[in-house]
Short mmCIF file of C-alpha atoms in Angstrom, two decimals:
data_model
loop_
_atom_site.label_atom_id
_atom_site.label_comp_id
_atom_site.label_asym_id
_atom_site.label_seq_id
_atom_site.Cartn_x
_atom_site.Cartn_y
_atom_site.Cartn_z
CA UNK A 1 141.52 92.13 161.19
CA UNK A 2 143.28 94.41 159.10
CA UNK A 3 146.67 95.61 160.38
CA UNK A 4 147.76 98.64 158.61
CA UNK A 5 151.76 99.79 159.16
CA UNK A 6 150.75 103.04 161.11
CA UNK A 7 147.88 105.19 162.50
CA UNK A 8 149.73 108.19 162.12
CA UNK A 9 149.21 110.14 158.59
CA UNK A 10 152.33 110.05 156.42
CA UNK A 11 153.59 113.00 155.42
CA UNK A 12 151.98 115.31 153.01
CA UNK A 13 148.77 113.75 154.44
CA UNK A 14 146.11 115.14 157.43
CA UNK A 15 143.60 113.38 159.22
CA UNK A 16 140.01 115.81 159.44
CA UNK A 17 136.39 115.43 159.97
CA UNK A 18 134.70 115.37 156.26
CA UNK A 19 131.46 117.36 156.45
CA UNK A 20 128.77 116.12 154.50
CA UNK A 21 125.13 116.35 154.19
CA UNK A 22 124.73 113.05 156.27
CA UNK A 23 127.03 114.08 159.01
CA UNK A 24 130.64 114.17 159.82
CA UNK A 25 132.92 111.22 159.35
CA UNK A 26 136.06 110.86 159.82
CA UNK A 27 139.32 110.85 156.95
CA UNK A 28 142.44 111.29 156.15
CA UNK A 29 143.26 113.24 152.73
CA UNK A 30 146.82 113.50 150.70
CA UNK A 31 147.05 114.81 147.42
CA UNK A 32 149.96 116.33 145.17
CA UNK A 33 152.59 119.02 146.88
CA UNK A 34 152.47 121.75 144.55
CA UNK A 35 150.89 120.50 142.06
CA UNK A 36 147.25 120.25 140.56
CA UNK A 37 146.17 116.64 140.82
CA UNK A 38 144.72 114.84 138.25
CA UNK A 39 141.68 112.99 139.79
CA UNK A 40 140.55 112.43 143.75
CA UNK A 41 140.19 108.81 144.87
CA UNK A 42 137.66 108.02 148.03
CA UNK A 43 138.55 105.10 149.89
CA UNK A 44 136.03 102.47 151.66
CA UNK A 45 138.09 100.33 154.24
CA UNK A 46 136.15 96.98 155.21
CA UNK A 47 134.49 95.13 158.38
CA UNK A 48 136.68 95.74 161.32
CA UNK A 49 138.71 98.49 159.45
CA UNK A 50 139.57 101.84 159.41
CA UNK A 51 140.69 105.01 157.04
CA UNK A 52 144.41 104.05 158.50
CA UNK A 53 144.09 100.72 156.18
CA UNK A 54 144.80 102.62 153.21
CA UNK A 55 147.39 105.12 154.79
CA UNK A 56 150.46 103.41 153.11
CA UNK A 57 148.77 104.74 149.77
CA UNK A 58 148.43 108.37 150.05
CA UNK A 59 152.33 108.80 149.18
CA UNK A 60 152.55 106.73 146.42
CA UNK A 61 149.49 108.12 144.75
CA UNK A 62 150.31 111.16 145.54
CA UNK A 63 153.35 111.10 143.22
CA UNK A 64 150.89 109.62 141.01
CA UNK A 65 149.04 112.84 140.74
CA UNK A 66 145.62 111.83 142.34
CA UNK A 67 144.02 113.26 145.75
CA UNK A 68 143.38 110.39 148.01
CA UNK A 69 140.66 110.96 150.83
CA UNK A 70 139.72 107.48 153.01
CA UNK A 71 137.03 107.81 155.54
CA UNK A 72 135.73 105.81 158.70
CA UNK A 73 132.19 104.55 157.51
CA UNK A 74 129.24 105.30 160.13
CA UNK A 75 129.85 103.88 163.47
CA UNK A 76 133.79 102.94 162.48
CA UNK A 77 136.31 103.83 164.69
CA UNK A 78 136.59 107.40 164.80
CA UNK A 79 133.13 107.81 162.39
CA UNK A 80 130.28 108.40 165.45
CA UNK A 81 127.37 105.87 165.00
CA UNK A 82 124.45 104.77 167.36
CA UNK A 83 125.99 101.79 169.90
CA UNK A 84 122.64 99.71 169.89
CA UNK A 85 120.54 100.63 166.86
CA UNK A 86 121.11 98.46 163.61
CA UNK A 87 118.61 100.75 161.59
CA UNK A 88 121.14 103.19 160.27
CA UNK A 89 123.79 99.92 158.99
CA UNK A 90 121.49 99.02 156.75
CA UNK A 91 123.54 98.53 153.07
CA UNK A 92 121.41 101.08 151.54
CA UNK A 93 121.92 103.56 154.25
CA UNK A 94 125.53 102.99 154.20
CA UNK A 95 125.87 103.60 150.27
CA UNK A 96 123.41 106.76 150.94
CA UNK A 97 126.77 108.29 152.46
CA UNK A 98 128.78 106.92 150.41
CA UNK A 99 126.72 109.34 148.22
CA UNK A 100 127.09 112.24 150.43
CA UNK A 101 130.66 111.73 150.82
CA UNK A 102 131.35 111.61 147.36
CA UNK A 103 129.58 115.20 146.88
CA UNK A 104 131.53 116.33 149.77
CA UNK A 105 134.44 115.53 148.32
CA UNK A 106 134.11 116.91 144.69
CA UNK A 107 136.55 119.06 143.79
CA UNK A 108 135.16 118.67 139.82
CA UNK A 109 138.24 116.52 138.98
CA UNK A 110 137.03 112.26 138.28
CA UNK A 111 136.08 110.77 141.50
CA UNK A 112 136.91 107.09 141.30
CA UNK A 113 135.50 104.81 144.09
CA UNK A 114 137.47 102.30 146.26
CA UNK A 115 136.38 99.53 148.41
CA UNK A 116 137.73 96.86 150.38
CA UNK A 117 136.25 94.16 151.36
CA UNK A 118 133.14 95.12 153.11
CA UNK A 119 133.49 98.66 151.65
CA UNK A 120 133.10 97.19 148.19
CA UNK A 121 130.43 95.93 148.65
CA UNK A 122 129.16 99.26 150.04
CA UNK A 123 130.92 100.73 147.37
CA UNK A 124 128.79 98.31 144.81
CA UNK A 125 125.78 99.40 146.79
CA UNK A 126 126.26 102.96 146.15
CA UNK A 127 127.17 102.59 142.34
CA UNK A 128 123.37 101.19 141.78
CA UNK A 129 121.93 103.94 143.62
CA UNK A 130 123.44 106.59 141.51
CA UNK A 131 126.89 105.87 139.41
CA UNK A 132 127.09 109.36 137.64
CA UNK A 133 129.30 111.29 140.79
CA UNK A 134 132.01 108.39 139.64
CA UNK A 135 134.73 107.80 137.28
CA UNK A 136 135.53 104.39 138.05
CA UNK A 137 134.87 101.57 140.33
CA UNK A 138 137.38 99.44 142.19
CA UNK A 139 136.51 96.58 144.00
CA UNK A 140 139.33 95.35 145.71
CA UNK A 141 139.08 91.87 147.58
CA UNK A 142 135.62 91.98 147.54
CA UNK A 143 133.75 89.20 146.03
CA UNK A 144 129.93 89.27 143.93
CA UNK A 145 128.28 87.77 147.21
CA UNK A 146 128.43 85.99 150.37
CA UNK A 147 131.94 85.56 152.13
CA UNK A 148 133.16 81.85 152.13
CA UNK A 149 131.26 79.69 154.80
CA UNK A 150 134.41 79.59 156.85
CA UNK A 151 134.67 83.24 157.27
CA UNK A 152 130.84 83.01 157.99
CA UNK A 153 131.59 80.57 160.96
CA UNK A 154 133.59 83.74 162.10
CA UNK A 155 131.62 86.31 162.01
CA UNK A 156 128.70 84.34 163.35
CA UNK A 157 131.03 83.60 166.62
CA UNK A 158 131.75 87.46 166.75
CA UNK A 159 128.19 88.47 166.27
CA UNK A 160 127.52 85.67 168.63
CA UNK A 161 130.46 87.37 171.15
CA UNK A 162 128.65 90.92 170.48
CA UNK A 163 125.58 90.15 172.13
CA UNK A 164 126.68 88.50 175.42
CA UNK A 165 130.30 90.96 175.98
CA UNK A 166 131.13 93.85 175.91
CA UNK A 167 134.07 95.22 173.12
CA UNK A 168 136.67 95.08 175.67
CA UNK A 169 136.22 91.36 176.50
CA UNK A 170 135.53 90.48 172.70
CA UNK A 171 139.04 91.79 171.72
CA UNK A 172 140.61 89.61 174.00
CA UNK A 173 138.37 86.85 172.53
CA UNK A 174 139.67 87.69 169.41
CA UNK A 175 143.00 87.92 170.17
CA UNK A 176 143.02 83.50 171.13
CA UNK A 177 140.76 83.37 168.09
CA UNK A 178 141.69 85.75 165.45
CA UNK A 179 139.37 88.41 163.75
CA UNK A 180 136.62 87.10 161.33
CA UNK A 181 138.06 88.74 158.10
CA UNK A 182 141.72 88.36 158.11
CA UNK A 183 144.09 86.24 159.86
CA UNK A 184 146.60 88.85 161.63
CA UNK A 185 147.27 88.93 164.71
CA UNK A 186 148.30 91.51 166.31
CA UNK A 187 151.67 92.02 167.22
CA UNK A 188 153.51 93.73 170.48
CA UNK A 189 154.30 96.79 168.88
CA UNK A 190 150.62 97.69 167.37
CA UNK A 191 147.94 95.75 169.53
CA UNK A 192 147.62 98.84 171.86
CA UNK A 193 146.63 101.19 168.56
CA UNK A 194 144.42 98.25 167.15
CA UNK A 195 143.23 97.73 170.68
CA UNK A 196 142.24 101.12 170.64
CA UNK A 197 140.67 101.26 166.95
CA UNK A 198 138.74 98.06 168.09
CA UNK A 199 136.66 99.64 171.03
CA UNK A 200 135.70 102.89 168.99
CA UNK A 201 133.58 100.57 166.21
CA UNK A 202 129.71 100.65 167.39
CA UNK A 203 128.62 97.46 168.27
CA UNK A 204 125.66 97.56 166.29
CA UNK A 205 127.60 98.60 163.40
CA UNK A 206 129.41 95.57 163.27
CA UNK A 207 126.45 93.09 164.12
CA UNK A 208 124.78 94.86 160.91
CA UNK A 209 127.56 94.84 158.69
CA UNK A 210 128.57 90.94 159.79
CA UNK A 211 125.01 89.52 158.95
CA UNK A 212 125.54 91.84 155.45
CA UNK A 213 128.53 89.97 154.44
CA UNK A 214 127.43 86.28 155.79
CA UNK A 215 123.65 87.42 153.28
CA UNK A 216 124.85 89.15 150.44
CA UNK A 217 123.07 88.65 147.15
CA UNK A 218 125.12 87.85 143.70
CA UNK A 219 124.57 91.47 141.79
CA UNK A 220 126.96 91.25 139.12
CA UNK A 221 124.47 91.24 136.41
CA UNK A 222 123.18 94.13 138.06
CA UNK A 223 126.59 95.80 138.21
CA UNK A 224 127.61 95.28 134.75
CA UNK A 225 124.54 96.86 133.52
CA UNK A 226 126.14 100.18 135.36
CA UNK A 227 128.14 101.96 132.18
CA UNK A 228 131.22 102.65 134.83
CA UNK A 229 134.69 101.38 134.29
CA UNK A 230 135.46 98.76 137.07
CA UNK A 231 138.33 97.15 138.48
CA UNK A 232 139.16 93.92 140.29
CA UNK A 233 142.26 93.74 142.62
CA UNK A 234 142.88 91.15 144.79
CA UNK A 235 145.63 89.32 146.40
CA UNK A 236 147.27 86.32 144.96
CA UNK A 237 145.38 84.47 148.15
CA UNK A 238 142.50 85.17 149.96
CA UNK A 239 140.28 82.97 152.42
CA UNK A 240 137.39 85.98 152.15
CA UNK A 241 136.79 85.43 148.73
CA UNK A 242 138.34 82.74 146.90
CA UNK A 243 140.48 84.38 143.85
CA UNK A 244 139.03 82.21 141.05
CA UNK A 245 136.04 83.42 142.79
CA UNK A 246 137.04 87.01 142.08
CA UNK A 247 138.24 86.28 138.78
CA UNK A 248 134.91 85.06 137.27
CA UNK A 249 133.36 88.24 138.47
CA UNK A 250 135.66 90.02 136.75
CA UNK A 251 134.92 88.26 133.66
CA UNK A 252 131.08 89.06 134.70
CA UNK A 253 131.67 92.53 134.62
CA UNK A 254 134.28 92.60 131.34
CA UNK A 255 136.81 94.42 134.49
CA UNK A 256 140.26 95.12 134.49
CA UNK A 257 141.87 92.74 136.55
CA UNK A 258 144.79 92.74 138.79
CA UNK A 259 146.32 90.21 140.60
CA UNK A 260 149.01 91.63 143.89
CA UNK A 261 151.98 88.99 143.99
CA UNK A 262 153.00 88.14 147.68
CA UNK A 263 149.63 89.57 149.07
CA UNK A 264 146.35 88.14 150.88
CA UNK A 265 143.12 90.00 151.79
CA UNK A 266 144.74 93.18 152.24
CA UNK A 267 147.01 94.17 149.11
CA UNK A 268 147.14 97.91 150.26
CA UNK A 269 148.46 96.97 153.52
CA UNK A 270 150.49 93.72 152.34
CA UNK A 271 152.03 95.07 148.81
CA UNK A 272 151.10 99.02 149.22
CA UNK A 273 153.81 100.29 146.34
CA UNK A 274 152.23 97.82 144.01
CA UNK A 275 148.57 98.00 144.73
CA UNK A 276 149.02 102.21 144.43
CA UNK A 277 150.67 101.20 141.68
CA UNK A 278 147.78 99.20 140.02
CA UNK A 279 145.19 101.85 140.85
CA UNK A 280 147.07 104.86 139.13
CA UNK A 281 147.58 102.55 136.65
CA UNK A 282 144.35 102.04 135.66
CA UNK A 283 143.00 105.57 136.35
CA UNK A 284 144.95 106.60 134.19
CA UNK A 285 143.35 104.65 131.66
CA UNK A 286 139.87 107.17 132.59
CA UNK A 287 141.30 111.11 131.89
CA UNK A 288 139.32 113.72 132.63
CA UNK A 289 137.05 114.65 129.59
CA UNK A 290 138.20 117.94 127.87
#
């Protein structure tokens, strides 16, 4: 389970309801005090995550010069989402309002697209619907398929969990066994908050999204045929995706490639400075057109 630093906005940033033309979800948005910014960045935290995964980035890119708006995907803690109907987790559905938040969000400056994990493969999902409301593609510790059959032992045991419990007794399941993505645990001072986060996720959100990541298809080739810039940060180590793993996709898909020293699954919550760092970095390399 991810385990970001805070659930409270930093300053200069407000958490809102984003309005879109597939309902409301959830976000938190930071951009530039006083000054115009120079492109908008929409953030796609993964399974068993939240919008408050990226929150240690707003500030940083902020003084980069680019908006930042992360969202709650359907049925993800504070996003609303049917408790016991798998229909509307489908991928495609998911990357349909990926869509709509994207439009929502255009302000007519480059949008580029970030996903973690789970959300880049949403992310990926979206980009082969329709890539032309982007400027660039992240993926960011999110591998060309299936998660490693380890993890899948994982998230079979919490699907498994999901159908017998309810969320309360899962998270204390969870808490002897860790989560199925990442290896935190949680800690005195923020298991009440992730606690919290935790019982908000629809239960049929995260059965649907599970079997997604223990099922995904390779579509790299498919991907690379998409005329988008793309990027591929990861961790130094990761037990999701293996990072030669990640590295051969990035070859796949000719990507820039960025490797966060001291982190693991989560470089924006492990190494936040550097992974902001990285992105700005190589948005900068994609101006707006004049």
């Amino acid at each position: 389970m991810s385990r970001p630093p805070s659930f409270v906005p930093p300053p200069g940033a407000v958490a809102h309801v984003l309005s879109t033309a597939r309902g409301d979800f959830a976000a938190i948005s930071a951009g530039p005090q006083g000054a115009e910014h120079t492109g908008t960045a929409l953030l796609l935290p993964g399974f068993t995550g939240s919008k408050e995964d990226f929150i240690a980035l707003h500030e940083p890119l902020a003084a980069a010069g680019y908006r930042t708006v992360a969202v709650d995907g359907r049925g993800q803690y504070e996003s609303k989402g049917p408790l016991d109907d798998e229909l509307p987790y489908a991928q495609r559905e998911l990357a349909r309002d990926v869509l709509a938040q994207a439009a929502a969000v255009d302000d007519g400056t480059p949008l580029h697209l970030v996903g973690h994990s789970l959300g880049g493969q949403i992310a990926r999902a979206a980009v082969l619907i329709d890539a032309t409301p982007f400027a660039s593609l992240t993926l960011m510790s999110s591998g060309p398929a299936q998660i490693s059959p380890s993890q899948q032992e994982r998230v079979k045991l919490l699907r498994d969990a999901l159908a017998v419990l309810d969320m309360a007794q899962v998270w204390e399941a969870m808490r002897a066994l860790d989560a199925p993505e990442d290896t935190d645990i949680p800690g005195p001072d923020d298991s009440d908050a992730l606690r919290h986060r935790w019982l908000l996720n629809s239960p049929a959100q995260l059965i649907a999204t599970g079997r997604q990541l223990c099922t995904e298809p390779d579509l790299v080739d498919e991907l690379t045929a998409v005329r988008l810039p793309k990027h591929v940060l990861s961790g130094e180590r990761d037990d999701t995706w293996p990072v030669q793993l990640l590295d051969s996709m990035s070859v796949r898909l000719a990507a820039r490639r960025t490797v966060i020293t001291g982190a693991e699954h989560s470089p924006n919550t492990d190494r936040p400075k550097e992974t902001a760092a990285a992105l700005a970095g190589f948005w900068d390399l994609h101006p707006p057109v004049i």
